[in-house]
Amino acid sequence: MKLDKMSIKFKLFFYLSVFAAAMLIMLWLFQIVFLDDFYRQIRINNIKDSAETIEENINNDNLNILLNSISQQNQTFIRILLEDGSNVFSSDAAPDSLIHRMPSSELYALYQKALQNGGTLLELRTREEPKDILYKDKPFEGKMPRGYGMKDESMIYVETVEKEDGSKVIIFLNSTITPVTATVDTLRIQLVYVTAITVLLALGMALFVSKSISRPIIKINSSAKELARGNYDTVFEGRGYLEIAELNDTLNYAARELSKVEGLRRELIANISHDLRTPLTMITGYGEVMRDLPGENTPGNIQIIIDEAKRLTTLVNDILDISKLQSGTQALTAERFNLTKGIEEILKRYGKLTEQDGYRLKFESAGDIWVNADPVKISQVLYNLINNAITYTGADKTVTIAERISGSRVRIEIIDTGEGIAEEQLPLIWDRYYKVDKAHKRAAIGTGLGLSIVKTILDMHRAEYGVISKNGQGSTFWFELRLDSRDAETKEGGCKLT
Ligand code: ADP
């Protein structure tokens, strides 16, 4: 099983077990394998230190006090002899003391060895444990208990020292190292229990921790599956720790957004099919009338068919524009152009509308204004804002387009005298497919895409934009473009806005 396919439970158990095993191995190494060596080393250093202290104080009259104290505190047997074998000092002789039991010949041999060795000698001696064979031919009931301390290990340290008066003394120190064996055996038994307890604890903890970690994840996962099935009202409820709470919030946010998009999508389909059906019904209706009734074949009726076809075109273009803009496939092709001239060109095209329906489009120009922007896209912005203003303006049928210089920017305002927009709707009108008043007769003409196109284009230009509007007091849509700092070389020219 690959590690990333493991459930949290197994993974945690795996890691905890590795951790526990590492701890146990360390414990075992230090407490059992190396304990003897550690202990032995400590004892060796200890005995060497003792010898050194004795050597330093060998001429002291109160040497005996020091020797007794070393002997008691360090459980060390001490003998100090003269070269001829006569005793200078001997700590209390105990049955364990090798240097007290040894015949003088052996002590002499040790002394000789020390001399050859440069004056000091350290010797480790082991007395083997009596073998069980001893009991084999004399059967006893039950198990023979192991004899702790039967295996003796002791060390002898020999040092020759010259006293102030020129006489030579030999210091013999002897201490046992045995007790560790007993300790190790105790520890070994304890370690078996510790291992068993640790494994159980690791398992228990893995289960507990994994459960508390995975519970919210499992919960979130099943909610996410719900969401994937299209149930956008799903609420994510996983709690327990920071990361999960954050994931939870993010998913709740995503679910809310998805449900919004889903709502808008449904609305769009309803809107678009309605918007497509209206002109199509008109076109078919007028077409049939003109076919069946010769007298109805008038330029007026043909115009209606053309207008409706144009509406369809606008609608389809809007949808295409927004999807192209928002998919990021359209790049800006910014160039230097005369904005004032551009606006005038656009207004010229509205000429027919003003004549026919009595709309008044006023332009407050600020002279030749040069900007560096994408002329085609800026004209889309202007068309959309002016179309909206014409659609929603008041009974005086007036729309004002104002051009104002403020610092290094030009501010374009499209002002109408209509009903305005309620304050709570203001942040929403830039959203895709958003329409304020669905019952409004004229509003039904729009697709709800116009301002979204405007927003996307102005964002691409990093332009500032906004709307000032109050219910009943008309609306002012505005945007600002940075002026092109170069001087206008071609005063009369200027790029045509399409
Ligand atoms: P539409 O195609 O419906 O006009 P828009 O994205 O251009 O879509 O506008 C979104 C909504 O903002 C419109 O449905 C309308 O209610 C509101 N709106 C836009 N411009 C104006 C305006 N000048 N006056 C009043 N309301 C407006």
PDB file of C-alpha atoms in Angstrom, residues 159-383:
ATOM      1  CA  GLU A 159      50.042   2.887  40.831  1.00  0.00           C
ATOM      2  CA  THR A 160      53.606   3.354  42.054  1.00  0.00           C
ATOM      3  CA  VAL A 161      54.425   6.624  43.747  1.00  0.00           C
ATOM      4  CA  GLU A 162      57.646   8.049  45.072  1.00  0.00           C
ATOM      5  CA  LYS A 163      57.341   9.814  48.400  1.00  0.00           C
ATOM      6  CA  GLU A 164      59.177  12.967  49.450  1.00  0.00           C
ATOM      7  CA  ASP A 165      61.700  10.959  51.460  1.00  0.00           C
ATOM      8  CA  GLY A 166      62.576   8.964  48.319  1.00  0.00           C
ATOM      9  CA  SER A 167      60.820   5.741  49.415  1.00  0.00           C
ATOM     10  CA  LYS A 168      58.546   4.040  46.889  1.00  0.00           C
ATOM     11  CA  VAL A 169      54.977   3.071  47.736  1.00  0.00           C
ATOM     12  CA  ILE A 170      52.574   0.985  45.706  1.00  0.00           C
ATOM     13  CA  ILE A 171      48.885   1.886  45.753  1.00  0.00           C
ATOM     14  CA  PHE A 172      46.463  -0.967  45.085  1.00  0.00           C
ATOM     15  CA  LEU A 173      42.827  -0.075  44.491  1.00  0.00           C
ATOM     16  CA  ASN A 174      40.127  -2.638  43.896  1.00  0.00           C
ATOM     17  CA  SER A 175      36.387  -2.325  43.294  1.00  0.00           C
ATOM     18  CA  THR A 176      33.638  -4.492  41.854  1.00  0.00           C
ATOM     19  CA  ILE A 177      31.450  -3.634  38.877  1.00  0.00           C
ATOM     20  CA  THR A 178      28.994  -6.466  39.293  1.00  0.00           C
ATOM     21  CA  PRO A 179      25.742  -4.867  40.436  1.00  0.00           C
ATOM     22  CA  VAL A 180      24.908  -3.723  36.901  1.00  0.00           C
ATOM     23  CA  THR A 181      24.018  -7.233  35.820  1.00  0.00           C
ATOM     24  CA  ALA A 182      21.202  -7.261  38.315  1.00  0.00           C
ATOM     25  CA  THR A 183      20.031  -3.851  37.191  1.00  0.00           C
ATOM     26  CA  VAL A 184      20.136  -4.857  33.533  1.00  0.00           C
ATOM     27  CA  ASP A 185      18.042  -7.927  34.203  1.00  0.00           C
ATOM     28  CA  THR A 186      15.467  -5.821  36.018  1.00  0.00           C
ATOM     29  CA  LEU A 187      15.441  -3.290  33.228  1.00  0.00           C
ATOM     30  CA  ARG A 188      15.097  -5.993  30.594  1.00  0.00           C
ATOM     31  CA  ILE A 189      11.972  -7.336  32.231  1.00  0.00           C
ATOM     32  CA  GLN A 190      10.650  -3.815  32.632  1.00  0.00           C
ATOM     33  CA  LEU A 191      11.400  -3.061  29.023  1.00  0.00           C
ATOM     34  CA  VAL A 192       9.193  -5.931  27.873  1.00  0.00           C
ATOM     35  CA  TYR A 193       6.305  -4.376  29.784  1.00  0.00           C
ATOM     36  CA  VAL A 194       7.202  -0.886  28.557  1.00  0.00           C
ATOM     37  CA  THR A 195       7.229  -2.165  24.964  1.00  0.00           C
ATOM     38  CA  ALA A 196       3.837  -3.808  25.307  1.00  0.00           C
ATOM     39  CA  ILE A 197       2.349  -0.728  26.962  1.00  0.00           C
ATOM     40  CA  THR A 198       3.877   1.589  24.356  1.00  0.00           C
ATOM     41  CA  VAL A 199       2.498  -0.445  21.452  1.00  0.00           C
ATOM     42  CA  LEU A 200      -0.953  -0.446  23.036  1.00  0.00           C
ATOM     43  CA  LEU A 201      -0.738   3.269  23.745  1.00  0.00           C
ATOM     44  CA  ALA A 202       0.412   3.999  20.176  1.00  0.00           C
ATOM     45  CA  LEU A 203      -2.516   2.015  18.831  1.00  0.00           C
ATOM     46  CA  GLY A 204      -4.972   3.717  21.165  1.00  0.00           C
ATOM     47  CA  MET A 205      -3.638   7.153  20.458  1.00  0.00           C
ATOM     48  CA  ALA A 206      -3.590   6.542  16.707  1.00  0.00           C
ATOM     49  CA  LEU A 207      -7.213   5.475  16.866  1.00  0.00           C
ATOM     50  CA  PHE A 208      -8.241   8.402  19.033  1.00  0.00           C
ATOM     51  CA  VAL A 209      -6.282  11.098  17.192  1.00  0.00           C
ATOM     52  CA  SER A 210      -7.151   9.773  13.756  1.00  0.00           C
ATOM     53  CA  LYS A 211     -10.797   9.639  14.645  1.00  0.00           C
ATOM     54  CA  SER A 212     -10.834  13.209  15.854  1.00  0.00           C
ATOM     55  CA  ILE A 213      -8.885  14.341  12.794  1.00  0.00           C
ATOM     56  CA  SER A 214     -10.718  12.318  10.210  1.00  0.00           C
ATOM     57  CA  ARG A 215     -14.255  12.742  11.523  1.00  0.00           C
ATOM     58  CA  PRO A 216     -14.650  16.312  10.247  1.00  0.00           C
ATOM     59  CA  ILE A 217     -12.862  15.420   6.997  1.00  0.00           C
ATOM     60  CA  ILE A 218     -15.241  12.523   6.367  1.00  0.00           C
ATOM     61  CA  LYS A 219     -18.144  14.848   7.117  1.00  0.00           C
ATOM     62  CA  ILE A 220     -16.845  17.514   4.746  1.00  0.00           C
ATOM     63  CA  ASN A 221     -16.178  14.893   2.096  1.00  0.00           C
ATOM     64  CA  SER A 222     -19.735  13.651   2.129  1.00  0.00           C
ATOM     65  CA  SER A 223     -21.020  17.235   2.009  1.00  0.00           C
ATOM     66  CA  ALA A 224     -18.709  17.904  -0.945  1.00  0.00           C
ATOM     67  CA  LYS A 225     -20.157  14.876  -2.734  1.00  0.00           C
ATOM     68  CA  GLU A 226     -23.610  16.314  -2.100  1.00  0.00           C
ATOM     69  CA  LEU A 227     -22.436  19.575  -3.606  1.00  0.00           C
ATOM     70  CA  ALA A 228     -20.968  17.789  -6.616  1.00  0.00           C
ATOM     71  CA  ARG A 229     -24.348  16.177  -7.172  1.00  0.00           C
ATOM     72  CA  GLY A 230     -25.743  19.653  -7.671  1.00  0.00           C
ATOM     73  CA  ASN A 231     -27.204  20.222  -4.243  1.00  0.00           C
ATOM     74  CA  TYR A 232     -26.013  23.789  -3.847  1.00  0.00           C
ATOM     75  CA  ASP A 233     -27.715  24.353  -0.484  1.00  0.00           C
ATOM     76  CA  THR A 234     -25.263  21.975   1.161  1.00  0.00           C
ATOM     77  CA  VAL A 235     -23.854  23.343   4.403  1.00  0.00           C
ATOM     78  CA  PHE A 236     -20.380  22.237   5.431  1.00  0.00           C
ATOM     79  CA  GLU A 237     -20.199  21.535   9.138  1.00  0.00           C
ATOM     80  CA  GLY A 238     -16.751  20.073   9.791  1.00  0.00           C
ATOM     81  CA  ARG A 239     -15.207  21.681  12.881  1.00  0.00           C
ATOM     82  CA  GLY A 240     -12.498  20.675  15.296  1.00  0.00           C
ATOM     83  CA  TYR A 241      -9.307  22.461  14.363  1.00  0.00           C
ATOM     84  CA  LEU A 242      -8.115  25.521  12.514  1.00  0.00           C
ATOM     85  CA  GLU A 243      -7.315  24.021   9.104  1.00  0.00           C
ATOM     86  CA  ILE A 244     -10.616  22.179   8.963  1.00  0.00           C
ATOM     87  CA  ALA A 245     -12.523  25.285  10.055  1.00  0.00           C
ATOM     88  CA  GLU A 246     -10.823  27.213   7.253  1.00  0.00           C
ATOM     89  CA  LEU A 247     -11.542  24.507   4.683  1.00  0.00           C
ATOM     90  CA  ASN A 248     -15.095  24.477   5.913  1.00  0.00           C
ATOM     91  CA  ASP A 249     -15.486  28.220   5.492  1.00  0.00           C
ATOM     92  CA  THR A 250     -13.929  28.111   2.040  1.00  0.00           C
ATOM     93  CA  LEU A 251     -16.243  25.311   0.946  1.00  0.00           C
ATOM     94  CA  ASN A 252     -19.268  27.083   2.386  1.00  0.00           C
ATOM     95  CA  TYR A 253     -18.237  30.168   0.460  1.00  0.00           C
ATOM     96  CA  ALA A 254     -17.725  28.104  -2.705  1.00  0.00           C
ATOM     97  CA  ALA A 255     -21.139  26.493  -2.232  1.00  0.00           C
ATOM     98  CA  ARG A 256     -22.789  29.897  -1.811  1.00  0.00           C
ATOM     99  CA  GLU A 257     -21.037  31.229  -4.906  1.00  0.00           C
ATOM    100  CA  LEU A 258     -21.960  28.127  -6.902  1.00  0.00           C
ATOM    101  CA  SER A 259     -25.548  28.455  -5.871  1.00  0.00           C
ATOM    102  CA  LYS A 260     -25.481  32.123  -6.899  1.00  0.00           C
ATOM    103  CA  VAL A 261     -23.989  31.230 -10.274  1.00  0.00           C
ATOM    104  CA  GLU A 262     -26.508  28.454 -10.663  1.00  0.00           C
ATOM    105  CA  GLY A 263     -29.334  30.898  -9.918  1.00  0.00           C
ATOM    106  CA  LEU A 264     -27.948  33.370 -12.402  1.00  0.00           C
ATOM    107  CA  ARG A 265     -27.497  30.657 -14.994  1.00  0.00           C
ATOM    108  CA  ARG A 266     -31.124  29.572 -14.681  1.00  0.00           C
ATOM    109  CA  GLU A 267     -32.217  33.168 -14.860  1.00  0.00           C
ATOM    110  CA  LEU A 268     -30.028  33.752 -17.886  1.00  0.00           C
ATOM    111  CA  ILE A 269     -31.476  30.809 -19.746  1.00  0.00           C
ATOM    112  CA  ALA A 270     -34.961  32.055 -18.914  1.00  0.00           C
ATOM    113  CA  ASN A 271     -34.017  35.605 -19.926  1.00  0.00           C
ATOM    114  CA  ILE A 272     -32.198  34.689 -23.075  1.00  0.00           C
ATOM    115  CA  SER A 273     -34.855  32.317 -24.305  1.00  0.00           C
ATOM    116  CA  HIS A 274     -37.426  34.972 -23.593  1.00  0.00           C
ATOM    117  CA  ASP A 275     -35.318  37.649 -25.245  1.00  0.00           C
ATOM    118  CA  LEU A 276     -34.689  35.460 -28.265  1.00  0.00           C
ATOM    119  CA  ARG A 277     -38.324  34.438 -28.562  1.00  0.00           C
ATOM    120  CA  THR A 278     -39.716  37.984 -28.582  1.00  0.00           C
ATOM    121  CA  PRO A 279     -37.909  39.243 -31.692  1.00  0.00           C
ATOM    122  CA  LEU A 280     -38.292  35.869 -33.388  1.00  0.00           C
ATOM    123  CA  THR A 281     -42.059  35.939 -32.803  1.00  0.00           C
ATOM    124  CA  MET A 282     -42.182  39.449 -34.192  1.00  0.00           C
ATOM    125  CA  ILE A 283     -40.119  38.555 -37.265  1.00  0.00           C
ATOM    126  CA  THR A 284     -42.192  35.440 -38.008  1.00  0.00           C
ATOM    127  CA  GLY A 285     -45.451  37.269 -37.313  1.00  0.00           C
ATOM    128  CA  TYR A 286     -44.693  40.247 -39.533  1.00  0.00           C
ATOM    129  CA  GLY A 287     -43.244  38.003 -42.230  1.00  0.00           C
ATOM    130  CA  GLU A 288     -46.421  35.916 -42.351  1.00  0.00           C
ATOM    131  CA  VAL A 289     -48.652  38.979 -42.362  1.00  0.00           C
ATOM    132  CA  MET A 290     -46.682  40.439 -45.255  1.00  0.00           C
ATOM    133  CA  ARG A 291     -46.847  37.151 -47.149  1.00  0.00           C
ATOM    134  CA  ASP A 292     -50.567  36.662 -46.696  1.00  0.00           C
ATOM    135  CA  LEU A 293     -51.868  40.197 -46.901  1.00  0.00           C
ATOM    136  CA  PRO A 294     -50.541  42.046 -49.947  1.00  0.00           C
ATOM    137  CA  GLY A 295     -51.475  45.425 -48.488  1.00  0.00           C
ATOM    138  CA  GLU A 296     -49.198  44.848 -45.457  1.00  0.00           C
ATOM    139  CA  ASN A 297     -46.046  44.671 -47.501  1.00  0.00           C
ATOM    140  CA  THR A 298     -44.996  48.119 -46.313  1.00  0.00           C
ATOM    141  CA  PRO A 299     -41.562  49.611 -45.623  1.00  0.00           C
ATOM    142  CA  GLY A 300     -42.690  50.169 -42.019  1.00  0.00           C
ATOM    143  CA  ASN A 301     -43.306  46.480 -41.471  1.00  0.00           C
ATOM    144  CA  ILE A 302     -40.038  45.567 -43.148  1.00  0.00           C
ATOM    145  CA  GLN A 303     -38.304  48.014 -40.796  1.00  0.00           C
ATOM    146  CA  ILE A 304     -39.799  46.200 -37.830  1.00  0.00           C
ATOM    147  CA  ILE A 305     -38.398  42.918 -39.082  1.00  0.00           C
ATOM    148  CA  ILE A 306     -34.984  44.568 -39.582  1.00  0.00           C
ATOM    149  CA  ASP A 307     -35.079  46.131 -36.092  1.00  0.00           C
ATOM    150  CA  GLU A 308     -35.978  42.867 -34.469  1.00  0.00           C
ATOM    151  CA  ALA A 309     -33.233  41.090 -36.371  1.00  0.00           C
ATOM    152  CA  LYS A 310     -30.818  43.754 -35.123  1.00  0.00           C
ATOM    153  CA  ARG A 311     -31.961  43.197 -31.565  1.00  0.00           C
ATOM    154  CA  LEU A 312     -31.222  39.548 -31.990  1.00  0.00           C
ATOM    155  CA  THR A 313     -27.793  40.408 -33.328  1.00  0.00           C
ATOM    156  CA  THR A 314     -27.108  42.695 -30.362  1.00  0.00           C
ATOM    157  CA  LEU A 315     -28.184  40.047 -27.959  1.00  0.00           C
ATOM    158  CA  VAL A 316     -26.025  37.366 -29.535  1.00  0.00           C
ATOM    159  CA  ASN A 317     -23.081  39.808 -29.746  1.00  0.00           C
ATOM    160  CA  ASP A 318     -23.431  40.717 -26.094  1.00  0.00           C
ATOM    161  CA  ILE A 319     -23.348  37.085 -25.068  1.00  0.00           C
ATOM    162  CA  LEU A 320     -20.337  36.451 -27.280  1.00  0.00           C
ATOM    163  CA  ASP A 321     -18.564  39.566 -25.997  1.00  0.00           C
ATOM    164  CA  ILE A 322     -18.961  38.735 -22.378  1.00  0.00           C
ATOM    165  CA  SER A 323     -17.875  35.157 -22.796  1.00  0.00           C
ATOM    166  CA  LYS A 324     -14.843  36.210 -24.828  1.00  0.00           C
ATOM    167  CA  LEU A 325     -13.911  38.960 -22.374  1.00  0.00           C
ATOM    168  CA  GLN A 326     -14.325  36.809 -19.345  1.00  0.00           C
ATOM    169  CA  SER A 327     -12.502  33.822 -20.703  1.00  0.00           C
ATOM    170  CA  GLY A 328      -9.509  36.139 -21.061  1.00  0.00           C
ATOM    171  CA  THR A 329      -8.984  35.349 -24.754  1.00  0.00           C
ATOM    172  CA  GLN A 330      -9.329  38.982 -25.767  1.00  0.00           C
ATOM    173  CA  ALA A 331      -6.267  41.112 -25.197  1.00  0.00           C
ATOM    174  CA  LEU A 332      -6.176  44.884 -25.053  1.00  0.00           C
ATOM    175  CA  THR A 333      -4.799  46.656 -28.095  1.00  0.00           C
ATOM    176  CA  ALA A 334      -4.166  50.029 -26.570  1.00  0.00           C
ATOM    177  CA  GLU A 335      -3.280  52.951 -28.825  1.00  0.00           C
ATOM    178  CA  ARG A 336      -3.289  56.698 -28.700  1.00  0.00           C
ATOM    179  CA  PHE A 337      -6.567  58.168 -29.948  1.00  0.00           C
ATOM    180  CA  ASN A 338      -8.742  61.247 -29.741  1.00  0.00           C
ATOM    181  CA  LEU A 339     -11.522  60.418 -27.333  1.00  0.00           C
ATOM    182  CA  THR A 340     -13.593  63.525 -28.041  1.00  0.00           C
ATOM    183  CA  LYS A 341     -13.675  62.726 -31.728  1.00  0.00           C
ATOM    184  CA  GLY A 342     -14.582  59.180 -30.890  1.00  0.00           C
ATOM    185  CA  ILE A 343     -17.551  60.217 -28.761  1.00  0.00           C
ATOM    186  CA  GLU A 344     -18.743  62.594 -31.459  1.00  0.00           C
ATOM    187  CA  GLU A 345     -18.665  59.742 -34.003  1.00  0.00           C
ATOM    188  CA  ILE A 346     -20.768  57.593 -31.739  1.00  0.00           C
ATOM    189  CA  LEU A 347     -23.272  60.342 -31.059  1.00  0.00           C
ATOM    190  CA  LYS A 348     -23.632  60.907 -34.811  1.00  0.00           C
ATOM    191  CA  ARG A 349     -24.934  57.384 -35.141  1.00  0.00           C
ATOM    192  CA  TYR A 350     -27.606  58.064 -32.609  1.00  0.00           C
ATOM    193  CA  GLY A 351     -28.755  60.936 -34.839  1.00  0.00           C
ATOM    194  CA  LYS A 352     -31.554  58.950 -36.383  1.00  0.00           C
ATOM    195  CA  LEU A 353     -32.883  57.914 -32.995  1.00  0.00           C
ATOM    196  CA  THR A 354     -32.899  61.471 -31.765  1.00  0.00           C
ATOM    197  CA  GLU A 355     -34.773  62.583 -34.858  1.00  0.00           C
ATOM    198  CA  GLN A 356     -37.327  59.772 -34.779  1.00  0.00           C
ATOM    199  CA  ASP A 357     -38.102  59.380 -31.103  1.00  0.00           C
ATOM    200  CA  GLY A 358     -37.322  62.806 -29.826  1.00  0.00           C
ATOM    201  CA  TYR A 359     -34.308  61.891 -27.633  1.00  0.00           C
ATOM    202  CA  ARG A 360     -31.835  64.642 -26.877  1.00  0.00           C
ATOM    203  CA  LEU A 361     -28.198  63.640 -26.541  1.00  0.00           C
ATOM    204  CA  LYS A 362     -26.124  66.523 -25.163  1.00  0.00           C
ATOM    205  CA  PHE A 363     -22.351  66.420 -25.328  1.00  0.00           C
ATOM    206  CA  GLU A 364     -20.304  68.650 -23.021  1.00  0.00           C
ATOM    207  CA  SER A 365     -16.910  68.382 -24.681  1.00  0.00           C
ATOM    208  CA  ALA A 366     -13.610  69.422 -23.097  1.00  0.00           C
ATOM    209  CA  GLY A 367     -11.840  69.938 -26.408  1.00  0.00           C
ATOM    210  CA  ASP A 368      -9.516  67.422 -28.012  1.00  0.00           C
ATOM    211  CA  ILE A 369      -8.679  64.775 -25.465  1.00  0.00           C
ATOM    212  CA  TRP A 370      -6.043  62.170 -26.217  1.00  0.00           C
ATOM    213  CA  VAL A 371      -5.962  58.944 -24.352  1.00  0.00           C
ATOM    214  CA  ASN A 372      -4.055  55.710 -24.624  1.00  0.00           C
ATOM    215  CA  ALA A 373      -6.598  52.919 -24.593  1.00  0.00           C
ATOM    216  CA  ASP A 374      -8.270  50.291 -26.743  1.00  0.00           C
ATOM    217  CA  PRO A 375     -10.572  52.355 -28.983  1.00  0.00           C
ATOM    218  CA  VAL A 376     -12.826  49.459 -29.955  1.00  0.00           C
ATOM    219  CA  LYS A 377     -13.414  48.392 -26.374  1.00  0.00           C
ATOM    220  CA  ILE A 378     -13.888  51.934 -25.076  1.00  0.00           C
ATOM    221  CA  SER A 379     -16.525  52.432 -27.751  1.00  0.00           C
ATOM    222  CA  GLN A 380     -18.259  49.293 -26.447  1.00  0.00           C
ATOM    223  CA  VAL A 381     -18.277  50.862 -22.989  1.00  0.00           C
ATOM    224  CA  LEU A 382     -19.729  54.095 -24.340  1.00  0.00           C
ATOM    225  CA  TYR A 383     -22.378  52.301 -26.399  1.00  0.00           C
TER     226      TYR A 383
END
